Short mmCIF file of C-alpha atoms in Angstrom, two decimals:
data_model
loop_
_atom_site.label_atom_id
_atom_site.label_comp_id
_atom_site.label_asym_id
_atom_site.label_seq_id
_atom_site.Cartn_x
_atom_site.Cartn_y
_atom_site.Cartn_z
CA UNK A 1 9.79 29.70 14.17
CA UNK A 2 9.25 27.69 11.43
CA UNK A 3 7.13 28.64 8.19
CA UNK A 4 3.95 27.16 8.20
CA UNK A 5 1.04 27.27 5.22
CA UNK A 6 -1.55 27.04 7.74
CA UNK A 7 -2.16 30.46 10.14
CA UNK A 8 -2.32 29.05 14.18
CA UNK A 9 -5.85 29.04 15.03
CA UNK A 10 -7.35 27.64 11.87
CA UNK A 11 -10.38 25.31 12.85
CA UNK A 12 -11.29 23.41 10.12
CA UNK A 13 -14.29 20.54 10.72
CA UNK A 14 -12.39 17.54 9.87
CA UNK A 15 -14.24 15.24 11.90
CA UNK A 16 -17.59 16.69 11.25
CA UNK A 17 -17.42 16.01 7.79
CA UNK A 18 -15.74 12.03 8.18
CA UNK A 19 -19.49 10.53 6.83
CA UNK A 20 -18.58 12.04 3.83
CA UNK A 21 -15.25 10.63 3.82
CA UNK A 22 -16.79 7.28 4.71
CA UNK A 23 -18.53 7.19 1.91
CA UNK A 24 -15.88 7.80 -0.47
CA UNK A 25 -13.78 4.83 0.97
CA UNK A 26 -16.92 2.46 1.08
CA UNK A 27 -17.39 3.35 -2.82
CA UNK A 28 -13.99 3.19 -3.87
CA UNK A 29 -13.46 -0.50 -1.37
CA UNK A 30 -16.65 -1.96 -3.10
CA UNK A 31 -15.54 -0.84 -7.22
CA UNK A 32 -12.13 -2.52 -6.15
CA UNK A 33 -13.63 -5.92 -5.03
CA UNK A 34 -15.75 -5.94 -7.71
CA UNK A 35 -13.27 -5.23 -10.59
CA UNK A 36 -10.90 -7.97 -8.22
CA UNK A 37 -13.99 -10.51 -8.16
CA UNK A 38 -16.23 -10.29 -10.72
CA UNK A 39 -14.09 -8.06 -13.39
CA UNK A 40 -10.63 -8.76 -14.75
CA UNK A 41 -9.33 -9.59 -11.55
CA UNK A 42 -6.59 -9.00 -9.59
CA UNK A 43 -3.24 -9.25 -12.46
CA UNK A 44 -0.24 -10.49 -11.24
CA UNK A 45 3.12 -10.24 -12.87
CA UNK A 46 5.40 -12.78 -14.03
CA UNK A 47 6.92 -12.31 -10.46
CA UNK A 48 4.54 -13.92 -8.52
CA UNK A 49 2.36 -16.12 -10.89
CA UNK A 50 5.57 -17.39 -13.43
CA UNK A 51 6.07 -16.79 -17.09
CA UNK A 52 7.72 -15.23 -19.61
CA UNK A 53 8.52 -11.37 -19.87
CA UNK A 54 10.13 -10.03 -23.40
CA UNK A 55 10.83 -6.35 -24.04
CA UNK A 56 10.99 -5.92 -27.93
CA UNK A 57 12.04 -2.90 -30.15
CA UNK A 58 10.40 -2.99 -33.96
CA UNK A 59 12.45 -1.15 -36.93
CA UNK A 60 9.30 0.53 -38.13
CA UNK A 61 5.63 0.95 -35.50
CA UNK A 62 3.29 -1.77 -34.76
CA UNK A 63 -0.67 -1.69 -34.47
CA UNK A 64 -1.38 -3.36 -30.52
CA UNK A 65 -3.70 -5.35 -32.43
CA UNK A 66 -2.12 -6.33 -35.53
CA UNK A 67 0.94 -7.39 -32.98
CA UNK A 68 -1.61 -9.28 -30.81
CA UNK A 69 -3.04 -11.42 -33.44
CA UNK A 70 0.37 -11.92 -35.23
CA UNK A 71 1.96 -13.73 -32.29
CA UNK A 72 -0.89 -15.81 -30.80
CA UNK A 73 0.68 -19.20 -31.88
CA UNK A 74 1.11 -22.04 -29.84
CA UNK A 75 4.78 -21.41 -29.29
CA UNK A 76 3.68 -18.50 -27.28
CA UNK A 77 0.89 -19.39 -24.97
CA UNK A 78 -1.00 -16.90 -23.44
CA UNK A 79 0.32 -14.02 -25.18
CA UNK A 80 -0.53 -10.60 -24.09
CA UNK A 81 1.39 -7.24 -25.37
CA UNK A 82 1.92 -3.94 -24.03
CA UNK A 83 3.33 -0.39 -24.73
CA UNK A 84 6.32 0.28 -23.33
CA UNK A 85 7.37 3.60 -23.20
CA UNK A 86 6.73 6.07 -25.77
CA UNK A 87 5.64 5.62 -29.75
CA UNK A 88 4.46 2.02 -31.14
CA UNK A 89 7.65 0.39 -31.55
CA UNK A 90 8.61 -0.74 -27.90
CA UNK A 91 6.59 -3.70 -26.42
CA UNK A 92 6.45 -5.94 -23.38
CA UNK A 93 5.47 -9.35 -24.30
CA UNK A 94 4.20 -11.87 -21.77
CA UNK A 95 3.84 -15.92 -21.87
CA UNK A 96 3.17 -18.85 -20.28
CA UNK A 97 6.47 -20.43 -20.10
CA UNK A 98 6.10 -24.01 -21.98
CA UNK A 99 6.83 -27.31 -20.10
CA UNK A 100 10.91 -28.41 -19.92
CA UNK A 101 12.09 -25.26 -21.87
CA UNK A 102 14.85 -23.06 -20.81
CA UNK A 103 15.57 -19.16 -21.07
CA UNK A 104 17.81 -20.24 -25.01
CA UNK A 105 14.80 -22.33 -26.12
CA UNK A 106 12.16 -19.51 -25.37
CA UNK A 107 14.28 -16.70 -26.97
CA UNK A 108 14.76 -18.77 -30.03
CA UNK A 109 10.63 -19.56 -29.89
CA UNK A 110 10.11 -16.10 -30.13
CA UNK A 111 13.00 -14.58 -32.55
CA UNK A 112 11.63 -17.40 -35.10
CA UNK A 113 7.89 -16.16 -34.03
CA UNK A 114 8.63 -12.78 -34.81
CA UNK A 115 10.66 -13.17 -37.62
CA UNK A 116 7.50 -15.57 -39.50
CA UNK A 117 5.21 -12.60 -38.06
CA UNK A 118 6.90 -9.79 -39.47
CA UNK A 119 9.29 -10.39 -41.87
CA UNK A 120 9.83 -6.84 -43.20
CA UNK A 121 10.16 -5.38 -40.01
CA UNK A 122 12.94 -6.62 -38.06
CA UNK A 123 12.50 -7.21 -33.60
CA UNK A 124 15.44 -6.81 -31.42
CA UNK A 125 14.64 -8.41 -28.04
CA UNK A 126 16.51 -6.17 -25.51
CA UNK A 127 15.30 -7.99 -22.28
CA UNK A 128 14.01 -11.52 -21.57
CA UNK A 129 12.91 -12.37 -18.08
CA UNK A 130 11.93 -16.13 -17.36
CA UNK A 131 10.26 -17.34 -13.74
CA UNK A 132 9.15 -20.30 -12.78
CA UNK A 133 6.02 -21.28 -11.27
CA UNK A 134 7.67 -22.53 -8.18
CA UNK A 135 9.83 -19.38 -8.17
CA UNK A 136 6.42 -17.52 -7.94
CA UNK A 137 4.54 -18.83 -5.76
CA UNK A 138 7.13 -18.24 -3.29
CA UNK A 139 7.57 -14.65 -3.74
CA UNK A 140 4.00 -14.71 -3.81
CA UNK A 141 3.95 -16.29 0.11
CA UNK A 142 7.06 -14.41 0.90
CA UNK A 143 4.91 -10.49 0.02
CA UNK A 144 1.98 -11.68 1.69
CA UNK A 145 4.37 -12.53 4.87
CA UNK A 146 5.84 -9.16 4.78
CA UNK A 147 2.88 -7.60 4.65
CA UNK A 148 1.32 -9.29 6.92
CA UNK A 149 4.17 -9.07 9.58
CA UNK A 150 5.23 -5.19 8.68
CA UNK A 151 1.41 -4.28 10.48
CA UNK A 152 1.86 -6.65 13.32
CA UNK A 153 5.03 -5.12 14.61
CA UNK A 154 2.91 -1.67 13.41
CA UNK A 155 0.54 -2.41 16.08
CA UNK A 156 3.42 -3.57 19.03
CA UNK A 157 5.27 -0.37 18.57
CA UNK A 158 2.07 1.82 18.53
CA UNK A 159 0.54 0.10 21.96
CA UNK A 160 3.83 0.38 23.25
CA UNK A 161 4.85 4.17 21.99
CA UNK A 162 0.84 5.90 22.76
CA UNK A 163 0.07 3.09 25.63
CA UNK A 164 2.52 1.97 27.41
CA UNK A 165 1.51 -1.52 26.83
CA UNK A 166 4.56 -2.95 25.87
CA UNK A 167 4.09 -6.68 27.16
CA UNK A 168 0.04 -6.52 25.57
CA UNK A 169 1.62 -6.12 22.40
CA UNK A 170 4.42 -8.26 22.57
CA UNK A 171 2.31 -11.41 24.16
CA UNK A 172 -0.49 -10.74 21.39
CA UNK A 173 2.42 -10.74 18.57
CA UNK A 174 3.94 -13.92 19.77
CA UNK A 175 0.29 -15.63 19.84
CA UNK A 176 -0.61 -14.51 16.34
CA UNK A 177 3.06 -15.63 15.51
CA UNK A 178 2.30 -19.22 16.81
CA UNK A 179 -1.33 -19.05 15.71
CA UNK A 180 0.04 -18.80 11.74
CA UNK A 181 2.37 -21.45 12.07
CA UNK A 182 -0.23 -23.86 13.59
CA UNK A 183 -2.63 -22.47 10.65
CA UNK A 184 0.03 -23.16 8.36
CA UNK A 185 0.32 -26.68 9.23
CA UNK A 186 -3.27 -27.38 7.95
CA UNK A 187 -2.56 -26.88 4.16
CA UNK A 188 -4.10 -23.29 4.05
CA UNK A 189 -3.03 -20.78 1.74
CA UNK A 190 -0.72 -18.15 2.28
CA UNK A 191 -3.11 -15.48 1.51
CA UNK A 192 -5.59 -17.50 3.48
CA UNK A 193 -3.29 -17.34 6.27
CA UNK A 194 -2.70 -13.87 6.71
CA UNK A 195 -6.20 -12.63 6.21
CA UNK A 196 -7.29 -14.90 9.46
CA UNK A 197 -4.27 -14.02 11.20
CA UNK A 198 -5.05 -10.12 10.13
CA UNK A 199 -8.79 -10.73 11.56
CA UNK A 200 -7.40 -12.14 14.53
CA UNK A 201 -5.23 -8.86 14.93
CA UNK A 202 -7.68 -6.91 14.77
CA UNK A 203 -10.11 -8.53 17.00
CA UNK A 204 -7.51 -8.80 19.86
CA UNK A 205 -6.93 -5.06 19.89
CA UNK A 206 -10.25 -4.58 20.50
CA UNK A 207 -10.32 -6.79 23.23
CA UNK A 208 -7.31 -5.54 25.17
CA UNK A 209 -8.47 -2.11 23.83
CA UNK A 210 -5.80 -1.21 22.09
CA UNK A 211 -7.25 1.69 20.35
CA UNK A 212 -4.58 3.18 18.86
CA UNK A 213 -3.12 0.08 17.17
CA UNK A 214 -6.69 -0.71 16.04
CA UNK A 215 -6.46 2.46 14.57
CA UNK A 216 -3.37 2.61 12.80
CA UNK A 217 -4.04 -1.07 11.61
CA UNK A 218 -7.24 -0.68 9.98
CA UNK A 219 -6.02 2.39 8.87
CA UNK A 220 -3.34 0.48 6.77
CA UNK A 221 -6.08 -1.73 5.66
CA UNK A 222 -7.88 0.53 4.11
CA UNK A 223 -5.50 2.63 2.49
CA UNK A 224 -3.58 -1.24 0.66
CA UNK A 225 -7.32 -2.14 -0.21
CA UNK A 226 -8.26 0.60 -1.46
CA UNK A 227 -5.00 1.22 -3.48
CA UNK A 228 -5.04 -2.26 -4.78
CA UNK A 229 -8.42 -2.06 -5.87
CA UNK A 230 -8.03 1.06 -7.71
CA UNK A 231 -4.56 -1.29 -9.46
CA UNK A 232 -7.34 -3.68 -10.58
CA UNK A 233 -9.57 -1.63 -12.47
CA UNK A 234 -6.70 -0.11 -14.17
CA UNK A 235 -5.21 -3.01 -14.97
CA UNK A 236 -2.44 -2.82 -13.42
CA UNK A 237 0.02 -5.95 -13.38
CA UNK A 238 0.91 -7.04 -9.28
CA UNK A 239 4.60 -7.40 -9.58
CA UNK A 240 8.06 -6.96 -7.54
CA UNK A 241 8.00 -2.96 -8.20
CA UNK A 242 4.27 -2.42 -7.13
CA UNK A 243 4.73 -4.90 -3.94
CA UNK A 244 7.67 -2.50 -2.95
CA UNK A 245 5.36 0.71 -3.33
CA UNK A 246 2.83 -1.09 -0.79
CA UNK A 247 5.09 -1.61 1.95
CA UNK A 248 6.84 2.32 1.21
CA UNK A 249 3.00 3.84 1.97
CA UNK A 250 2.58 1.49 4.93
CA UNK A 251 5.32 3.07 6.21
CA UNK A 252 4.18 6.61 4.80
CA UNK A 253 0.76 6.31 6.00
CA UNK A 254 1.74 5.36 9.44
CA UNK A 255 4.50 8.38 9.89
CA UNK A 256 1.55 10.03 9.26
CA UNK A 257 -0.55 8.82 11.62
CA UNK A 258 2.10 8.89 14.42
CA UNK A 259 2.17 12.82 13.90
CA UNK A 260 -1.64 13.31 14.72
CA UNK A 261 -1.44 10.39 17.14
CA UNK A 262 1.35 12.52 18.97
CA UNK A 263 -0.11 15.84 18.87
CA UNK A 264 -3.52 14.03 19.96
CA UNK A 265 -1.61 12.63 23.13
CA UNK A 266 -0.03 16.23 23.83
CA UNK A 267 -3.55 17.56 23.78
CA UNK A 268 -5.21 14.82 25.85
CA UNK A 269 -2.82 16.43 28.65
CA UNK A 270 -3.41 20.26 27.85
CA UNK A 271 -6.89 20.41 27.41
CA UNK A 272 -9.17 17.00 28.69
CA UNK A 273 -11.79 19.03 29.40
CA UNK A 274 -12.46 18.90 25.53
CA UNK A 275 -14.95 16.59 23.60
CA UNK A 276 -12.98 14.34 21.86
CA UNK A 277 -14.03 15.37 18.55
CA UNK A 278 -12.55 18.83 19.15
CA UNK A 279 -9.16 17.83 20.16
CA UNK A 280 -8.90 15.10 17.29
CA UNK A 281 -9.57 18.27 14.92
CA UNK A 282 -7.28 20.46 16.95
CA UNK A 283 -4.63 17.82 16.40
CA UNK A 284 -5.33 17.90 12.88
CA UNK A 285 -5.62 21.52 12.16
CA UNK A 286 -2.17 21.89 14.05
CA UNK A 287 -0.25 19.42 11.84
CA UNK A 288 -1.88 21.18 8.60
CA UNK A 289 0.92 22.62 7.75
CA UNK A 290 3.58 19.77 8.14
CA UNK A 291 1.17 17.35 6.52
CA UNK A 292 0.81 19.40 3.28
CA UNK A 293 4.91 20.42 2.99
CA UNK A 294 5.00 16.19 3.22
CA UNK A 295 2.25 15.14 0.68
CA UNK A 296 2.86 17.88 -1.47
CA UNK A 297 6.83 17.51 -1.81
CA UNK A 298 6.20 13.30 -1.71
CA UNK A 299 3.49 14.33 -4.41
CA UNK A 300 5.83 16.14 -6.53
CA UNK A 301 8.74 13.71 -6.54
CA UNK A 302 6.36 10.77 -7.18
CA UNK A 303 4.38 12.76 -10.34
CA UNK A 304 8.21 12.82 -11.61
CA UNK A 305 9.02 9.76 -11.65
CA UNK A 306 5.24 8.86 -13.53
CA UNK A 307 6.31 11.27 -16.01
CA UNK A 308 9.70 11.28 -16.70
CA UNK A 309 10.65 7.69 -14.99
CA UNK A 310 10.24 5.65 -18.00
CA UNK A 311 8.05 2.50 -18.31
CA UNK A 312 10.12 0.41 -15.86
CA UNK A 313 9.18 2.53 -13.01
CA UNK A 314 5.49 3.65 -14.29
CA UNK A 315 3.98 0.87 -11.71
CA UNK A 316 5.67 1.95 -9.42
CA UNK A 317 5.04 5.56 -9.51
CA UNK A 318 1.96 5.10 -9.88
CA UNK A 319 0.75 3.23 -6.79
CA UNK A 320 2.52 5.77 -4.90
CA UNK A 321 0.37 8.54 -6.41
CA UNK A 322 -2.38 6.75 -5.45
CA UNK A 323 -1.42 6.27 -2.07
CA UNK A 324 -0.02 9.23 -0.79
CA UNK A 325 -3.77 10.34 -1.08
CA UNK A 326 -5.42 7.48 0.38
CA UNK A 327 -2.86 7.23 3.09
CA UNK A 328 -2.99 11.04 3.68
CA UNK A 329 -7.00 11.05 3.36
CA UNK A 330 -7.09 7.85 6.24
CA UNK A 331 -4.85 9.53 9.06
CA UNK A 332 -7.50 11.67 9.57
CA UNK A 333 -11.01 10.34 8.70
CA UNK A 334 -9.92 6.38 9.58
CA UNK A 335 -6.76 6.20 12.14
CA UNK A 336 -8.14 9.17 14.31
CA UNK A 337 -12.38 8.37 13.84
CA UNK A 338 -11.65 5.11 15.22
CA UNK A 339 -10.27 6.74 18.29
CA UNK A 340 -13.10 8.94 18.35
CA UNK A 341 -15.81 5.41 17.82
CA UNK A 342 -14.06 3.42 20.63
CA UNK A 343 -13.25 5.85 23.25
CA UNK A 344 -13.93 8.88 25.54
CA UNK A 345 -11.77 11.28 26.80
CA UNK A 346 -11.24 10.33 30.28
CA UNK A 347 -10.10 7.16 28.68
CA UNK A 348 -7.42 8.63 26.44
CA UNK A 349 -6.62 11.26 29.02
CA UNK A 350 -5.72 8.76 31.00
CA UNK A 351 -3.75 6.73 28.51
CA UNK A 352 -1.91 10.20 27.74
CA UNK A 353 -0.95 10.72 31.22
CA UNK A 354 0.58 7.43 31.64
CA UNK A 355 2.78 7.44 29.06
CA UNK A 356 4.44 10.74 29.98
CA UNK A 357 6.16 8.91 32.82
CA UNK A 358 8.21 7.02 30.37
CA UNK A 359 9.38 9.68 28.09
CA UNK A 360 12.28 11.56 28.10
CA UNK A 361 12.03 15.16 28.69
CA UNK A 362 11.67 16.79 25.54
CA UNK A 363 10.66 13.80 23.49
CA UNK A 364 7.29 14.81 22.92
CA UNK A 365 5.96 17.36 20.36
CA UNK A 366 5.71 17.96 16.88
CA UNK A 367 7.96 20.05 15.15
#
């Protein structure tokens, strides 16, 4: 027997209180488009929108501001300056990189900047980072795409693992598949692109009623919107590091959400007599224990790495903190309330017992 936090038998309303939950995400989903839209905006990092990045190390501390002003010349368009690490003398420096010049031509720009700016205090430029615009805006397209494309095959493999509808999923990827590329071919926008083709996902999973990708997928929707939002109003920068933390809690949130998904099915068979709402919070209450031991430990490692990682990895580290929670919070009140909003039992039940016919015997169950 394995140890568990959680005694058998708890029975804890999880459903019962989702409005509240609702409300949370709502809040948090609207402060996020707003900061996005009508506040600072969405910042991106040299790695998608081109530029200039310069870590610096000063002999003796700088003021942010008296380094600000100091080095907004021409020579260094669109300057902006940040701690890095710990104390006042290690800064990132970012740029607009200037027409025709190269990676020698910018370093000299700013050693002879920083030299006129402080000339008793000696800079030593330990990392210099040039992209081009080009260069961007196809990392840019190529994120989008692998977001975009990570929650389609999401949704194939979860009609196919809790439906059995293996050909639904595959016919409606290769549509949406075809339908971007003929949307592509009009001039749109990559980001354009994906959120029709992500509306268009979503809207053919209702159709076919394919609940429990509809789940998973909005689900995933809500937990990247929600974390991104929360990146704008703390002004975080969009870049390589962060992109890689978004597509590691698409993957945690859905592991997630497969392990109530699967105890869900297991008690669709056991007990259909149930209202649906009790056997989502069954599901729930019984996976307590192995969802805490997950967050927590995840939790733990990922506060580490804020802490002690260093500024490299700070971005990083940080988005995952944020959505371990989120992703954690939406297995339960998102992924399994949309279950509960589109279907009955007798409709799930029925789901649940064809699917049993394909698995192995002992595949099933959570450990």
């Amino acid at each position: 027997m394995g140890f568990a936090f959680i005694r058998p038998g708890t029975k804890i309303d999880f459903i019962g209180k989702r409005h509240w939950a609702y409300g949370i995400s709502v809040i948090l989903i609207l402060v996020g488009l707003a900061s996005m839209l009508m506040g600072q905006g969405l910042k991106m990092g040299i790695d998608f929108a081109g530029g200039v990045i310069a870590q610096i190390q000063f002999e003796q501390p700088v003021k942010d501001d008296v380094l600000k002003k100091s080095l907004d010349v021409p020579a260094l368009p669109g300057i902006s300056t940040q701690r890095f690490g710990d104390g006042d003398r290690d800064y990132l420096l970012r740029f607009s990189q200037s027409e025709n010049a190269d990676a020698s031509q910018l370093r000299t720009a700013l050693i002879d900047t920083l030299a006129s700016a402080f000339p008793n205090n000696k800079a030593e430029i330990q990392r210099l980072e040039v992209v081009g615009p080009k260069v961007g805006a196809d990392l840019t397209n190529k994120a989008l795409a692998a977001l975009y494309y990570s929650v389609l095959l999401i949704a194939v493999y979860i009609s196919g693992r809790f439906e059995q509808r293996w050909m639904a999923g595959a016919i409606m990827a290769a549509a949406l598949w075809g339908g971007m590329y003929l949307a592509g071919l009009t001039g749109l926008g990559m980001g354009w692109l994906v959120l029709l083709s992500l509306g268009i996902t979503l809207v053919v999973c209702f159709i076919l009623k394919l609940n429990f990708a509809l789940g998973a997928i909005v689900g995933l929707l809500h937990d990247v919107s929600i974390t991104l939002g929360l990146l704008s109003v703390m002004g975080v920068e969009v870049d390589l590091n962060v992109m890689a933390a978004l597509l590691t809690l698409v993957g945690y949130s859905l592991n997630d959400t497969i392990i109530v998904y699967d105890r869900l099915r297991e008690n669709l068979r056991a007990a259909p007599q149930s209202t649906m709402a009790q056997l989502i919070n069954n599901s729930v209450n019984q996976t307590l224990s192995r969802t805490i031991l997950t967050s927590g430990t995840t939790l733990l490692a990922t506060l580490s790495l804020f802490v002690l990682g260093g500024g490299v990895i700070h971005d990083f580290a940080l988005t995952m903190l944020i959505g371990v929670f989120v992703g954690t919070a939406s297995s339960i009140y998102v992924s399994s309330a949309i279950l509960l909003a589109l279907g009955d039992v007798e409709f799930y039940t029925h789901r649940a017992q064809e699917s049993v016919k394909y698995e192995r015997p002992g595949e099933n169950g959570v450990v």
